[in-house]
mmCIF file of C-alpha atoms and ligand atoms in Angstrom:
data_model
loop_
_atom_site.group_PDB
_atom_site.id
_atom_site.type_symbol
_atom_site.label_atom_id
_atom_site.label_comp_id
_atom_site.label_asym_id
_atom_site.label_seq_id
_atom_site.Cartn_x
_atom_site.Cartn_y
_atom_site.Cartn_z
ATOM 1 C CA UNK A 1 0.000 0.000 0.000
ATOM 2 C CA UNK A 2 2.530 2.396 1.162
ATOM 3 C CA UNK A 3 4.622 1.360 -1.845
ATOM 4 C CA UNK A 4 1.837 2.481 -3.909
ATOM 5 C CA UNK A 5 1.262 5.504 -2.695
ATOM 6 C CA UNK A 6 4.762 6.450 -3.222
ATOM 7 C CA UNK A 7 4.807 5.367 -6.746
ATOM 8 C CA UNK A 8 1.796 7.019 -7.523
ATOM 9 C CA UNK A 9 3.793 10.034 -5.691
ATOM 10 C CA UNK A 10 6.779 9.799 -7.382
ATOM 11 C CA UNK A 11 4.938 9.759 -11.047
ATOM 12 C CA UNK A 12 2.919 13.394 -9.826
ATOM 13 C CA UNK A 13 6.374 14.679 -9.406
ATOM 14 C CA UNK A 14 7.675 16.246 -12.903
ATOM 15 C CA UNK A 15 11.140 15.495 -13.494
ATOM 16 C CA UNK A 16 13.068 18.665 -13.600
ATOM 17 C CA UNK A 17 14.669 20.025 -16.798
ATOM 18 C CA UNK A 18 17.632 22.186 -17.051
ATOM 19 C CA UNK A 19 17.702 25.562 -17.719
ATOM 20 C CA UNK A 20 20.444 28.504 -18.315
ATOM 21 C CA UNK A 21 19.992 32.083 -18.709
ATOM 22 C CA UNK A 22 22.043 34.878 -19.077
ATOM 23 C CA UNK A 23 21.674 38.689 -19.456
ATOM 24 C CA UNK A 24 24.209 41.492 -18.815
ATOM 25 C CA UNK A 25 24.276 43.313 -15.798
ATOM 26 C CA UNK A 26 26.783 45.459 -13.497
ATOM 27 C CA UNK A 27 28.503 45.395 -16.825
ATOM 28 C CA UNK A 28 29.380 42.079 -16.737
ATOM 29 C CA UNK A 29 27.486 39.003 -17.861
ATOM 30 C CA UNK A 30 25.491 37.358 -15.083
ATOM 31 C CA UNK A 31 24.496 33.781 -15.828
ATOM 32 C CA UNK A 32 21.889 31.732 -13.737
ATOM 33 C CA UNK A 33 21.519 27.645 -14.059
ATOM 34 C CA UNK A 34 18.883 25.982 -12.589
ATOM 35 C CA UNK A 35 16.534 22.732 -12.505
ATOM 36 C CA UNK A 36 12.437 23.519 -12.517
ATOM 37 C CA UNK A 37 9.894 21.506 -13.396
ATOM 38 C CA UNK A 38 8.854 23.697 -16.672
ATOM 39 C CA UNK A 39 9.625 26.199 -18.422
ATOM 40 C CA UNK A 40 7.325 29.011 -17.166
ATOM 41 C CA UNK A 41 8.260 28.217 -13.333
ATOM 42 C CA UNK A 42 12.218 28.717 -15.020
ATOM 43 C CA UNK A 43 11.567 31.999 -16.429
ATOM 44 C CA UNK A 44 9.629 33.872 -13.789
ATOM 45 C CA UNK A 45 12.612 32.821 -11.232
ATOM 46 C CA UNK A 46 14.902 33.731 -13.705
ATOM 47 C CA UNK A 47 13.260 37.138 -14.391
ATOM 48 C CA UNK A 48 12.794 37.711 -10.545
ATOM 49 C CA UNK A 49 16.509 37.191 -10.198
ATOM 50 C CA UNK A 50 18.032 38.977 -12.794
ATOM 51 C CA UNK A 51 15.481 42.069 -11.185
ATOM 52 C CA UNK A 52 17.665 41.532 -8.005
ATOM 53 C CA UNK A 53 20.701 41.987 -9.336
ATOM 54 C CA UNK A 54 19.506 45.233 -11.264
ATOM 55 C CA UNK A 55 18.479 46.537 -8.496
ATOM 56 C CA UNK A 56 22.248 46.244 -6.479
ATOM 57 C CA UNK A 57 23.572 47.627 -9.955
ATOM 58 C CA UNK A 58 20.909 50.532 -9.108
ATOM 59 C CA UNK A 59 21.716 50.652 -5.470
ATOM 60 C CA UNK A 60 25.959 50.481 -5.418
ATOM 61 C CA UNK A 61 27.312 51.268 -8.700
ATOM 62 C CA UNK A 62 30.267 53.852 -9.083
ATOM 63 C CA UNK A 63 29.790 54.058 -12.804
ATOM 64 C CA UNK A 64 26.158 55.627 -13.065
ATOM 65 C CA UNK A 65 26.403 59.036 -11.027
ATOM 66 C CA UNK A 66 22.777 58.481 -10.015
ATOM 67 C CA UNK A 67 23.180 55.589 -8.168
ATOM 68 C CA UNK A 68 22.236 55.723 -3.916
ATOM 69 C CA UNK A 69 25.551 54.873 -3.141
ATOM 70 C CA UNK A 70 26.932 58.059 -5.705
ATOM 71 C CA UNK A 71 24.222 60.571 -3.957
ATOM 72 C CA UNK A 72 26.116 60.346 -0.423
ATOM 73 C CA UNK A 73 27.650 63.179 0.624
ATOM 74 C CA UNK A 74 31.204 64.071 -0.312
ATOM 75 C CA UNK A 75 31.674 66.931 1.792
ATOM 76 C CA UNK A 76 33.317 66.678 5.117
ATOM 77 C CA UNK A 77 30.621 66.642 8.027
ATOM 78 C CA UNK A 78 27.596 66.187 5.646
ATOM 79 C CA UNK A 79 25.770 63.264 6.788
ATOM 80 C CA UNK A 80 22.578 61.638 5.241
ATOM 81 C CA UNK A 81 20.577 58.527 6.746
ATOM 82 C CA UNK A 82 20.237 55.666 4.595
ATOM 83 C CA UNK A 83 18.037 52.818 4.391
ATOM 84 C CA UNK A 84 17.581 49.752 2.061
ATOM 85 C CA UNK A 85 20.156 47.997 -0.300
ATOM 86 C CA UNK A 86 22.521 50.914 0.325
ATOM 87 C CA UNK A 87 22.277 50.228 3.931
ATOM 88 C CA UNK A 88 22.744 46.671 3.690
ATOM 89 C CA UNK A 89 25.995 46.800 1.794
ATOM 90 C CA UNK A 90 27.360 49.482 4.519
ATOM 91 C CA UNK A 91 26.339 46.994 7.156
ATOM 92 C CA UNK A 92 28.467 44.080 4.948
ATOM 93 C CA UNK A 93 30.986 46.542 4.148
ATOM 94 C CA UNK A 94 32.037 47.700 7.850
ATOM 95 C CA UNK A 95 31.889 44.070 9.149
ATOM 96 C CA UNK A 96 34.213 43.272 6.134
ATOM 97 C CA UNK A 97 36.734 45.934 6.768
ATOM 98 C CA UNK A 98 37.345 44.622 10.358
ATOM 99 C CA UNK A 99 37.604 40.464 9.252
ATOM 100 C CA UNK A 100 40.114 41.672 6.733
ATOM 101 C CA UNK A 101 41.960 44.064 8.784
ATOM 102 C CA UNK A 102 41.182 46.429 5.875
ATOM 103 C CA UNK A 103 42.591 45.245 3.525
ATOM 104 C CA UNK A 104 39.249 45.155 2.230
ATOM 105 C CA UNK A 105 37.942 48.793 2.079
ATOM 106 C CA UNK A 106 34.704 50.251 0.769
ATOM 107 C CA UNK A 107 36.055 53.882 0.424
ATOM 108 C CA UNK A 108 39.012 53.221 -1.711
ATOM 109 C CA UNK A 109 36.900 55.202 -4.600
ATOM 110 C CA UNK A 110 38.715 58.585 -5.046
ATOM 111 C CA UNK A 111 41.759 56.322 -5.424
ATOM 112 C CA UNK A 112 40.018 53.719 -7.746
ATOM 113 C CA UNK A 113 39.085 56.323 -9.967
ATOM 114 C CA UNK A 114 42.400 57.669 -10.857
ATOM 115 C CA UNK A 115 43.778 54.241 -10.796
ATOM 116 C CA UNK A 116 41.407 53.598 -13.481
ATOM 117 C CA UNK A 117 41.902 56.356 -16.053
ATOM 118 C CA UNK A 118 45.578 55.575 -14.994
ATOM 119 C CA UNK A 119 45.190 52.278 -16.080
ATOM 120 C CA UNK A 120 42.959 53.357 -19.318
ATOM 121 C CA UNK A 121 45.865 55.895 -20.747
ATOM 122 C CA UNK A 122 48.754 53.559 -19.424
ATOM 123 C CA UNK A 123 50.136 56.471 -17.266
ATOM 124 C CA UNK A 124 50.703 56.685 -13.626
ATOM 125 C CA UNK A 125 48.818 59.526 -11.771
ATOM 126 C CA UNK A 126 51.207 62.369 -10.903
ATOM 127 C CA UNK A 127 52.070 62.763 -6.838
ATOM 128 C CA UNK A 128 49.510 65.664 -6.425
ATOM 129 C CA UNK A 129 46.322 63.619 -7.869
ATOM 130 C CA UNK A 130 47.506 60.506 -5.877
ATOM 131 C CA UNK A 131 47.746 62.426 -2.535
ATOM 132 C CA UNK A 132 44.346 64.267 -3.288
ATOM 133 C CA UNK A 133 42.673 60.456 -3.508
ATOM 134 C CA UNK A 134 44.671 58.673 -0.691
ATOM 135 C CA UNK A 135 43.654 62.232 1.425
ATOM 136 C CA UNK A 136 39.700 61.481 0.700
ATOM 137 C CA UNK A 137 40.143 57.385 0.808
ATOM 138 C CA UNK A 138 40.325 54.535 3.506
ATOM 139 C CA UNK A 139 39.074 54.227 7.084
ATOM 140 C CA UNK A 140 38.384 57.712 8.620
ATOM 141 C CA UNK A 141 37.071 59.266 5.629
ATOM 142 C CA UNK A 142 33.482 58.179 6.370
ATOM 143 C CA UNK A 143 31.651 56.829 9.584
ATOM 144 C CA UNK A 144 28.532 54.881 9.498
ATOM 145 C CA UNK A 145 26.500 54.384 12.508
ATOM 146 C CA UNK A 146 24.687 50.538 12.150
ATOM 147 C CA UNK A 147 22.353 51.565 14.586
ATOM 148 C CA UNK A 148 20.708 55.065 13.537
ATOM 149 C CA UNK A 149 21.492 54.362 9.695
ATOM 150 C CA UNK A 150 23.040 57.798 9.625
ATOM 151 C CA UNK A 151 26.053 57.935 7.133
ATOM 152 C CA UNK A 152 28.562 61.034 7.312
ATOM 153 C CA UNK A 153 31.686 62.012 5.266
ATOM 154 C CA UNK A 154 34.112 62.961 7.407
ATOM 155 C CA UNK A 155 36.806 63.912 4.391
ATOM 156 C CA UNK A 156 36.248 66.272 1.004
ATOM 157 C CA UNK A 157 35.809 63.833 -1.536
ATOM 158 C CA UNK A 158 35.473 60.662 -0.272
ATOM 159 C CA UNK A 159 33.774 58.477 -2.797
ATOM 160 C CA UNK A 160 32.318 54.733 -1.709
ATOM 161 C CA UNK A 161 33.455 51.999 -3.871
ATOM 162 C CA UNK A 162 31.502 48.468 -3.908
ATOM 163 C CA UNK A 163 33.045 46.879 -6.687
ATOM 164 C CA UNK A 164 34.610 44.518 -4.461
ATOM 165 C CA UNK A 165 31.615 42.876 -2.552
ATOM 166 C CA UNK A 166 28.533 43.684 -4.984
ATOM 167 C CA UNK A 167 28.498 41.516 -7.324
ATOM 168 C CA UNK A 168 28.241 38.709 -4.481
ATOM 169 C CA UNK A 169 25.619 40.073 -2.833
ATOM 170 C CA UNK A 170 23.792 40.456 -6.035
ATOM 171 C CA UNK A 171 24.217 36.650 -6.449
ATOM 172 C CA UNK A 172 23.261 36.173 -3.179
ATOM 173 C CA UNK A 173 20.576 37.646 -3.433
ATOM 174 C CA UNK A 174 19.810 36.424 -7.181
ATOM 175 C CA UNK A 175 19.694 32.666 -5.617
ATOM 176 C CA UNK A 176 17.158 33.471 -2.659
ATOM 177 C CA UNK A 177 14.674 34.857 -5.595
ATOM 178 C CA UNK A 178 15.291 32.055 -7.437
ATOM 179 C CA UNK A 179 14.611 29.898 -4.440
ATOM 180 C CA UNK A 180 11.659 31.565 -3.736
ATOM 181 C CA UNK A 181 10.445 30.996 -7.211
ATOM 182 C CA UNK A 182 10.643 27.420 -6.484
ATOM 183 C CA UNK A 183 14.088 26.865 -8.089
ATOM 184 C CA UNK A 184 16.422 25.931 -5.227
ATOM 185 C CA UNK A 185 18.508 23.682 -7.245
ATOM 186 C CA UNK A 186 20.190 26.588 -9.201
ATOM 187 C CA UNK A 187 23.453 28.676 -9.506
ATOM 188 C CA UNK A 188 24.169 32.293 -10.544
ATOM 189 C CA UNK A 189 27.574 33.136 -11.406
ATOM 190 C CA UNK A 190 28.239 37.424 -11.399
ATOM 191 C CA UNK A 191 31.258 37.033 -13.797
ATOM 192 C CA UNK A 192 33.290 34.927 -11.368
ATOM 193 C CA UNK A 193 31.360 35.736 -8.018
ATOM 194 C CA UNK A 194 29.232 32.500 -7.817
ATOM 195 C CA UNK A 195 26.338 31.727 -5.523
ATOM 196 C CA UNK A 196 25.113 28.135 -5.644
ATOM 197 C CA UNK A 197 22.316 26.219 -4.090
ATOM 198 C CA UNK A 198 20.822 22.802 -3.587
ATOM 199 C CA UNK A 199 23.296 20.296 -5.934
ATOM 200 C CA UNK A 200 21.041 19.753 -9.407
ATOM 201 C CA UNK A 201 19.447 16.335 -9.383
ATOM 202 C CA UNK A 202 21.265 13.058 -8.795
ATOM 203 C CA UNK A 203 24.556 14.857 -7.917
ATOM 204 C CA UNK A 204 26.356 15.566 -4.943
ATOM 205 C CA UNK A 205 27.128 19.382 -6.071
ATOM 206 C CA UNK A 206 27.777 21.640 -8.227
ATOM 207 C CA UNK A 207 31.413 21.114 -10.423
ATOM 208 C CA UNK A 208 33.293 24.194 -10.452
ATOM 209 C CA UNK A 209 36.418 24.959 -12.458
ATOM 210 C CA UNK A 210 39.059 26.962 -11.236
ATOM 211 C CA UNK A 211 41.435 27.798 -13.772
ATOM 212 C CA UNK A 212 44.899 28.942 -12.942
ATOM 213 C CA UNK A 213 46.654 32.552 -12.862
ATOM 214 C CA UNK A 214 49.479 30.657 -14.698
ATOM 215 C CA UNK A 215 49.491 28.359 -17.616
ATOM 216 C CA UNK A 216 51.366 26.351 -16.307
ATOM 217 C CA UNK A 217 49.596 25.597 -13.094
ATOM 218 C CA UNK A 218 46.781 23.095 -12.271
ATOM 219 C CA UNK A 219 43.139 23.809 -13.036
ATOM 220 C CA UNK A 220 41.454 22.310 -10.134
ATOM 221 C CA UNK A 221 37.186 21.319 -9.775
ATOM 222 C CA UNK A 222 35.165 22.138 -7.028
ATOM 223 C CA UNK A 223 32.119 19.676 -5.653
ATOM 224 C CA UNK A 224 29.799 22.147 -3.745
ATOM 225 C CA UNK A 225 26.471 23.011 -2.631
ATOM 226 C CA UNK A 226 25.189 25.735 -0.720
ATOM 227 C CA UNK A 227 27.927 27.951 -0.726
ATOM 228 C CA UNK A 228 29.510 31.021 -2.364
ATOM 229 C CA UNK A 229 32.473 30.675 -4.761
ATOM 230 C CA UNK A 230 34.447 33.673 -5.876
ATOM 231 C CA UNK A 231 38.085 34.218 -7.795
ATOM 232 C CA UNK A 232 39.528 37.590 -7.895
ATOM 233 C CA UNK A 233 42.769 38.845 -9.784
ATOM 234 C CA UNK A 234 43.560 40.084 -13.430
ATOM 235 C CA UNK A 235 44.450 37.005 -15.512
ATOM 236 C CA UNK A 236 41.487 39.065 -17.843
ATOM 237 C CA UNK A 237 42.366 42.161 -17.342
ATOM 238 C CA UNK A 238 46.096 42.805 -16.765
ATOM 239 C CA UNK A 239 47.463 46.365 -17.556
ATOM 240 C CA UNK A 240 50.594 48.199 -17.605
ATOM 241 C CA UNK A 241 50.970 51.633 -15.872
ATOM 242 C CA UNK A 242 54.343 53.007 -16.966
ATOM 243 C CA UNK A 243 55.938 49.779 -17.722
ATOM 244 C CA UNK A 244 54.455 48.386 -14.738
ATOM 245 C CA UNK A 245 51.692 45.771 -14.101
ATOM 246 C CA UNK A 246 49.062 47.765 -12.219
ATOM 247 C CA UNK A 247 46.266 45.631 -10.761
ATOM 248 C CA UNK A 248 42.676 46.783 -10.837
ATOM 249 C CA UNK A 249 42.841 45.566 -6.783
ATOM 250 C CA UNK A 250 44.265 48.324 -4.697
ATOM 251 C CA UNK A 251 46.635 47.857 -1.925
ATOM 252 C CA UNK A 252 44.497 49.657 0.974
ATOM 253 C CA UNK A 253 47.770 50.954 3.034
ATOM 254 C CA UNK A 254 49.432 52.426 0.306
ATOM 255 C CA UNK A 255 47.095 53.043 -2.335
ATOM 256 C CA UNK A 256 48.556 52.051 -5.148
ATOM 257 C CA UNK A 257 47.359 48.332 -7.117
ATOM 258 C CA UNK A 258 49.363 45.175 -6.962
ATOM 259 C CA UNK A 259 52.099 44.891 -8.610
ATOM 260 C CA UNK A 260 52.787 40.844 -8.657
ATOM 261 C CA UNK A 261 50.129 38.688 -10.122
ATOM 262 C CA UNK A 262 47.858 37.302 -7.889
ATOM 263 C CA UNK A 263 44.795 35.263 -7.964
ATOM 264 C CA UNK A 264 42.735 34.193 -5.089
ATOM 265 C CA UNK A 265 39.453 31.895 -5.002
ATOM 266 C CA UNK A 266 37.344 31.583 -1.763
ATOM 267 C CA UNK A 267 34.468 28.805 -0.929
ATOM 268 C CA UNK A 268 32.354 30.383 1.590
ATOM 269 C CA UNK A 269 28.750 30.208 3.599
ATOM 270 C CA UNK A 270 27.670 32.849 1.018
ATOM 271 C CA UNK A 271 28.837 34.723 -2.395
ATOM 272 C CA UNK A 272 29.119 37.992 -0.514
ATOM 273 C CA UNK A 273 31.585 36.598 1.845
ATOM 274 C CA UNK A 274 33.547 34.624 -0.756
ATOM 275 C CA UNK A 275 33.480 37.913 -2.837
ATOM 276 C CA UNK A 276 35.029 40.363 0.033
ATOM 277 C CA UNK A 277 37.176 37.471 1.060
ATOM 278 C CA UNK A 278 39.040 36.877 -2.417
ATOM 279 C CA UNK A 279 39.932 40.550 -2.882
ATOM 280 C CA UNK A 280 41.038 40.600 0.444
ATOM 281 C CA UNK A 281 43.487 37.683 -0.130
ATOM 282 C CA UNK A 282 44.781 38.709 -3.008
ATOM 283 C CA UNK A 283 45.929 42.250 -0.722
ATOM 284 C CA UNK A 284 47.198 39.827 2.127
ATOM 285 C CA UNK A 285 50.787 38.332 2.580
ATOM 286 C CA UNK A 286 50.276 34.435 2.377
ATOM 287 C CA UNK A 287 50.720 34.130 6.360
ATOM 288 C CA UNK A 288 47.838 36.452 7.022
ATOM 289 C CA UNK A 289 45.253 34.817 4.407
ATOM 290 C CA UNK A 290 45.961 31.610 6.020
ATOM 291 C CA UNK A 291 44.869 33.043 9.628
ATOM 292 C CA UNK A 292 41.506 34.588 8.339
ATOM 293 C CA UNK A 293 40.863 31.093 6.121
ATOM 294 C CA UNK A 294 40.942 29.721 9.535
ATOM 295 C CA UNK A 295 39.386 32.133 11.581
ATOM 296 C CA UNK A 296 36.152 32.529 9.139
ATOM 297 C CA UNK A 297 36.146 28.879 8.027
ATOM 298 C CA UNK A 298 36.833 29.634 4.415
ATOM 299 C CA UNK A 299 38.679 27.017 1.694
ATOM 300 C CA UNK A 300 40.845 29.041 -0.396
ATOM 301 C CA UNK A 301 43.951 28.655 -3.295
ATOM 302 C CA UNK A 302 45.841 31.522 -3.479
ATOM 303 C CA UNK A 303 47.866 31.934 -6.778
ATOM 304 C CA UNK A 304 51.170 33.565 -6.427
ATOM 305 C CA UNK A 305 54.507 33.579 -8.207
ATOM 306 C CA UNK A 306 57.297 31.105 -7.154
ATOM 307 C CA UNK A 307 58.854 34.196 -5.815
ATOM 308 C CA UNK A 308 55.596 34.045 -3.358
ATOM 309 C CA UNK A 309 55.194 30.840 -2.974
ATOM 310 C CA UNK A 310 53.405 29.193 -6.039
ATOM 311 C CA UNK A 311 49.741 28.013 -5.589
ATOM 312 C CA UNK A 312 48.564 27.382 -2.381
ATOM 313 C CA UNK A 313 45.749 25.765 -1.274
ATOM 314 C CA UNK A 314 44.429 26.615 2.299
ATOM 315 C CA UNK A 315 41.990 25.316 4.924
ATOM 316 C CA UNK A 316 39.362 23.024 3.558
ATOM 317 C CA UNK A 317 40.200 23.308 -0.512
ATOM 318 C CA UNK A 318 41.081 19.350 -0.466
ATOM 319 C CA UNK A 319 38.062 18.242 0.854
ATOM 320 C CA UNK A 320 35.870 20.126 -1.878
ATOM 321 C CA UNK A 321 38.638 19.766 -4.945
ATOM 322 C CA UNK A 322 37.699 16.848 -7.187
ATOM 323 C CA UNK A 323 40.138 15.615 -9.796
ATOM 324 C CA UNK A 324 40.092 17.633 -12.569
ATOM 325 C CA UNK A 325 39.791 15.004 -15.066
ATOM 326 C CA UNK A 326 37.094 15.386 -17.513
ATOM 327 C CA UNK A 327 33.535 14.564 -15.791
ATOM 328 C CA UNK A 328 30.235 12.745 -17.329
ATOM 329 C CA UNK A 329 28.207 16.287 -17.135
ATOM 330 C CA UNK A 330 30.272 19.645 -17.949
ATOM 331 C CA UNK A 331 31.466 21.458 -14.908
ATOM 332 C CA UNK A 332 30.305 25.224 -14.698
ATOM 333 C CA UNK A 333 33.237 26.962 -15.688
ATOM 334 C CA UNK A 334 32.967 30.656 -14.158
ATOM 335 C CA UNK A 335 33.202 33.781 -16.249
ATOM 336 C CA UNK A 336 36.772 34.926 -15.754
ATOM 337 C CA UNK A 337 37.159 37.342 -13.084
ATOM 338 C CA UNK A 338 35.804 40.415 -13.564
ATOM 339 C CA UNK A 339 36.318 40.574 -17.504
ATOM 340 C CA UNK A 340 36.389 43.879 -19.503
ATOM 341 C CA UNK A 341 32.571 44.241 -20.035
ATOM 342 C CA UNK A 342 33.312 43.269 -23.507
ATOM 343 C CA UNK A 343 34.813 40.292 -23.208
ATOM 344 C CA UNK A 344 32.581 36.955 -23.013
ATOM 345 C CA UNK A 345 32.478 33.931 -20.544
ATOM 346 C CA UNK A 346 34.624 30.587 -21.835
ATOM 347 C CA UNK A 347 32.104 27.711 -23.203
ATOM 348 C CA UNK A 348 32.716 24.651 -20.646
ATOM 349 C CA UNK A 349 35.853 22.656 -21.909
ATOM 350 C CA UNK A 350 34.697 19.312 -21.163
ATOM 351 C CA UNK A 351 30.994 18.577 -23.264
ATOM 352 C CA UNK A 352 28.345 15.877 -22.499
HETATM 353 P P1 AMP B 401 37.139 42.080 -7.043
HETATM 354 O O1 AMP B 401 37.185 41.957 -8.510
HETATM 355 O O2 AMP B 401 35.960 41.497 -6.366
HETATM 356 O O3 AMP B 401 38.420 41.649 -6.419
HETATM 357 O O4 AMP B 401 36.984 43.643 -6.732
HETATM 358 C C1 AMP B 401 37.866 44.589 -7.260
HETATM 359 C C2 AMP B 401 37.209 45.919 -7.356
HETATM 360 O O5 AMP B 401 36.970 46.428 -6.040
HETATM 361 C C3 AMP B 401 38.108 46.930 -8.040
HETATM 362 O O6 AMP B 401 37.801 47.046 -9.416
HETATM 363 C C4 AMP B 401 37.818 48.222 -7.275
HETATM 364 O O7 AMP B 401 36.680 48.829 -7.805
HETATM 365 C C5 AMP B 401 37.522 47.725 -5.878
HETATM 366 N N1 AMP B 401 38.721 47.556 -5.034
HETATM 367 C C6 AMP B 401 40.035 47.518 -5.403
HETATM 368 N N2 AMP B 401 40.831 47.251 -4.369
HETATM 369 C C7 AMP B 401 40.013 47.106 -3.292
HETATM 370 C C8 AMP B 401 40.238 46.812 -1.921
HETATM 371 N N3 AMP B 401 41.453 46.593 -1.435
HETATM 372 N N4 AMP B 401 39.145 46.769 -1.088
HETATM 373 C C9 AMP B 401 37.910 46.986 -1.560
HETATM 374 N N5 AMP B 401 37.631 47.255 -2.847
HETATM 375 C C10 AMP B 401 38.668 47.302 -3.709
HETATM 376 MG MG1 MG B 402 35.722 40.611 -4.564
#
């Protein structure tokens, strides 16, 4: 009887059917896989995710002058109160700051700015521009009070940049919508900041592939569920500043980028954490990113020069790296890191 029942159960059940999206947001391509029962159920999660992320783009950006987070003041002892996504990324933000021990910085964006158009004409900024941005950047130029939501500059000039923890709460985000739509077997990748849920069916996770910084180092595959994934460095976007590599990541107590190539991926509880965590370890001697993989429970590889060690997995990364011979199903391989917005995400190397 009761075997019945769950046969007749089991045939009410629609098997689910896999499904991929993608549409360009942030100014990056943001790609969402997941497993629903038919199409419409697909697309109205889909839709209702992609709405999320818009609405961080609308919320955080540094690139459209009308976003919340460009309105704050920039005057020294203006202060404003703030509520809603803004306020939730300040909350993220200042907890951030202190597990990193700022080397991840939300106010770096004075400096980012004319690191930027540095990087665009290939010149350095001269010493008067670069003081003028450190002078309005880093910790003291702004205070934000968690409890009253009030926000006030306390330099000329200071300028919030997000670009370093956005695009994972966007995923974040992205998933819970899609869970809510009824999709909880899904995955959103932000151009390399990936939040993934429940594995798809009859598989113990999601396969990842982490390529490299170097050619001639190993690409290694992730098994995970339930987690956030995110790679930061420039192995798409390297530049020279006056005949020097100049990272798009900025070293917080200096303010000037990385010089030596450097690539860091983090598995995390979520993508906002894996996201903060990988620019942060990318900024951090080796020593240091090995303390805060153990203090916040995070699996990492770091990618560094021999000079700085080589590749170096930390924490948990063995337990969640699978072989990275070719599987049955292709792996999801992420966009690369933070790509020029015209460049595309790689097809999967291995096929079906
Ligand atoms: P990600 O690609 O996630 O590592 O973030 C890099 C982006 O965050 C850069 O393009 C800057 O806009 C910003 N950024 C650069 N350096 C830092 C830093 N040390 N802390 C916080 N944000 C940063
Ligand atoms: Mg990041």
């Amino acid at each position: 009887m009761i075997g019945a029942a769950l046969l007749a159960y089991a045939l009410s059940v629609p098997a689910s059917q896999r499904f991929d999206f993608t549409e360009r947001h942030m100014g990056v391509e943001v790609r969402v896989r997941l497993y629903a029962p038919d199409e419409a159920t697909a697309r109205s999660a889909a839709r209702a995710a992609f709405d999320r992320v818009r609405a961080w783009d609308e919320a955080l950006s540094d690139w459209h002058e009308d976003s919340d987070a460009m309105r704050l003041p920039h005057h020294a002892g203006d202060a404003t109160i703030v509520d809603g996504r803004l306020a939730q990324a300040l909350d993220a933000s200042v907890l951030a700051r202190e597990a990193t021990g700022g080397a991840f910085e939300p106010s770096l964006g004075a400096l980012t700015r004319v690191w930027r158009q540095a990087r665009r004409e290939r010149r350095a900024p001269d010493a008067a521009t670069l003081q003028a941005a450190r002078d309005a950047s880093g910790a003291g130029s702004f205070q934000w009070n968690p409890a009253t939501r009030r926000f006030t500059a306390m330099r000329d000039g200071v300028r919030l940049d997000f670009g370093a923890i956005a695009q994972g709460i966007a995923a974040d985000d992205a998933l819970r919508a899609l869970r809510e739509g009824g999709c909880a077997q899904a995955l959103v990748d932000v151009s390399g900041d990936i939040a993934v849920g429940a594995p798809p069916p009859d598989a113990d996770g999601w396969r990842i592939q982490i390529e490299a910084e170097f050619d001639d180092q190993p690409t290694d595959m992730l098994l995970v569920h339930d987690c956030g994934v995110s790679t930061s460095g420039d192995r798409a976007q390297r530049t020279m500043v006056d005949g020097s590599a100049a990272s798009h990541i900025l070293d917080p107590g200096t303010g000037i980028p990385l010089v030596a190539p450097r690539q860091a991926t983090v598995v995390a509880a979520d993508a906002t954490t894996a996201d903060v965590m990988a620019t942060a370890l990318c900024v951090l001697p080796a020593e240091t990113c090995r303390s805060i993989a153990a203090a916040h429970h995070l699996a990492a590889r770091l990618d560094r020069t021999p000079a700085e060690g080589g590749v170096q997995p930390l924490e948990g990364w063995h337990v969640i790296r699978r072989a990275s011979s070719c599987p049955a199903d292709a792996p999801w391989a992420p966009a690369a890191a933070h790509p020029s917005p015209a460049s595309k995400a790689s097809d999967p190397p291995c096929s079906r």
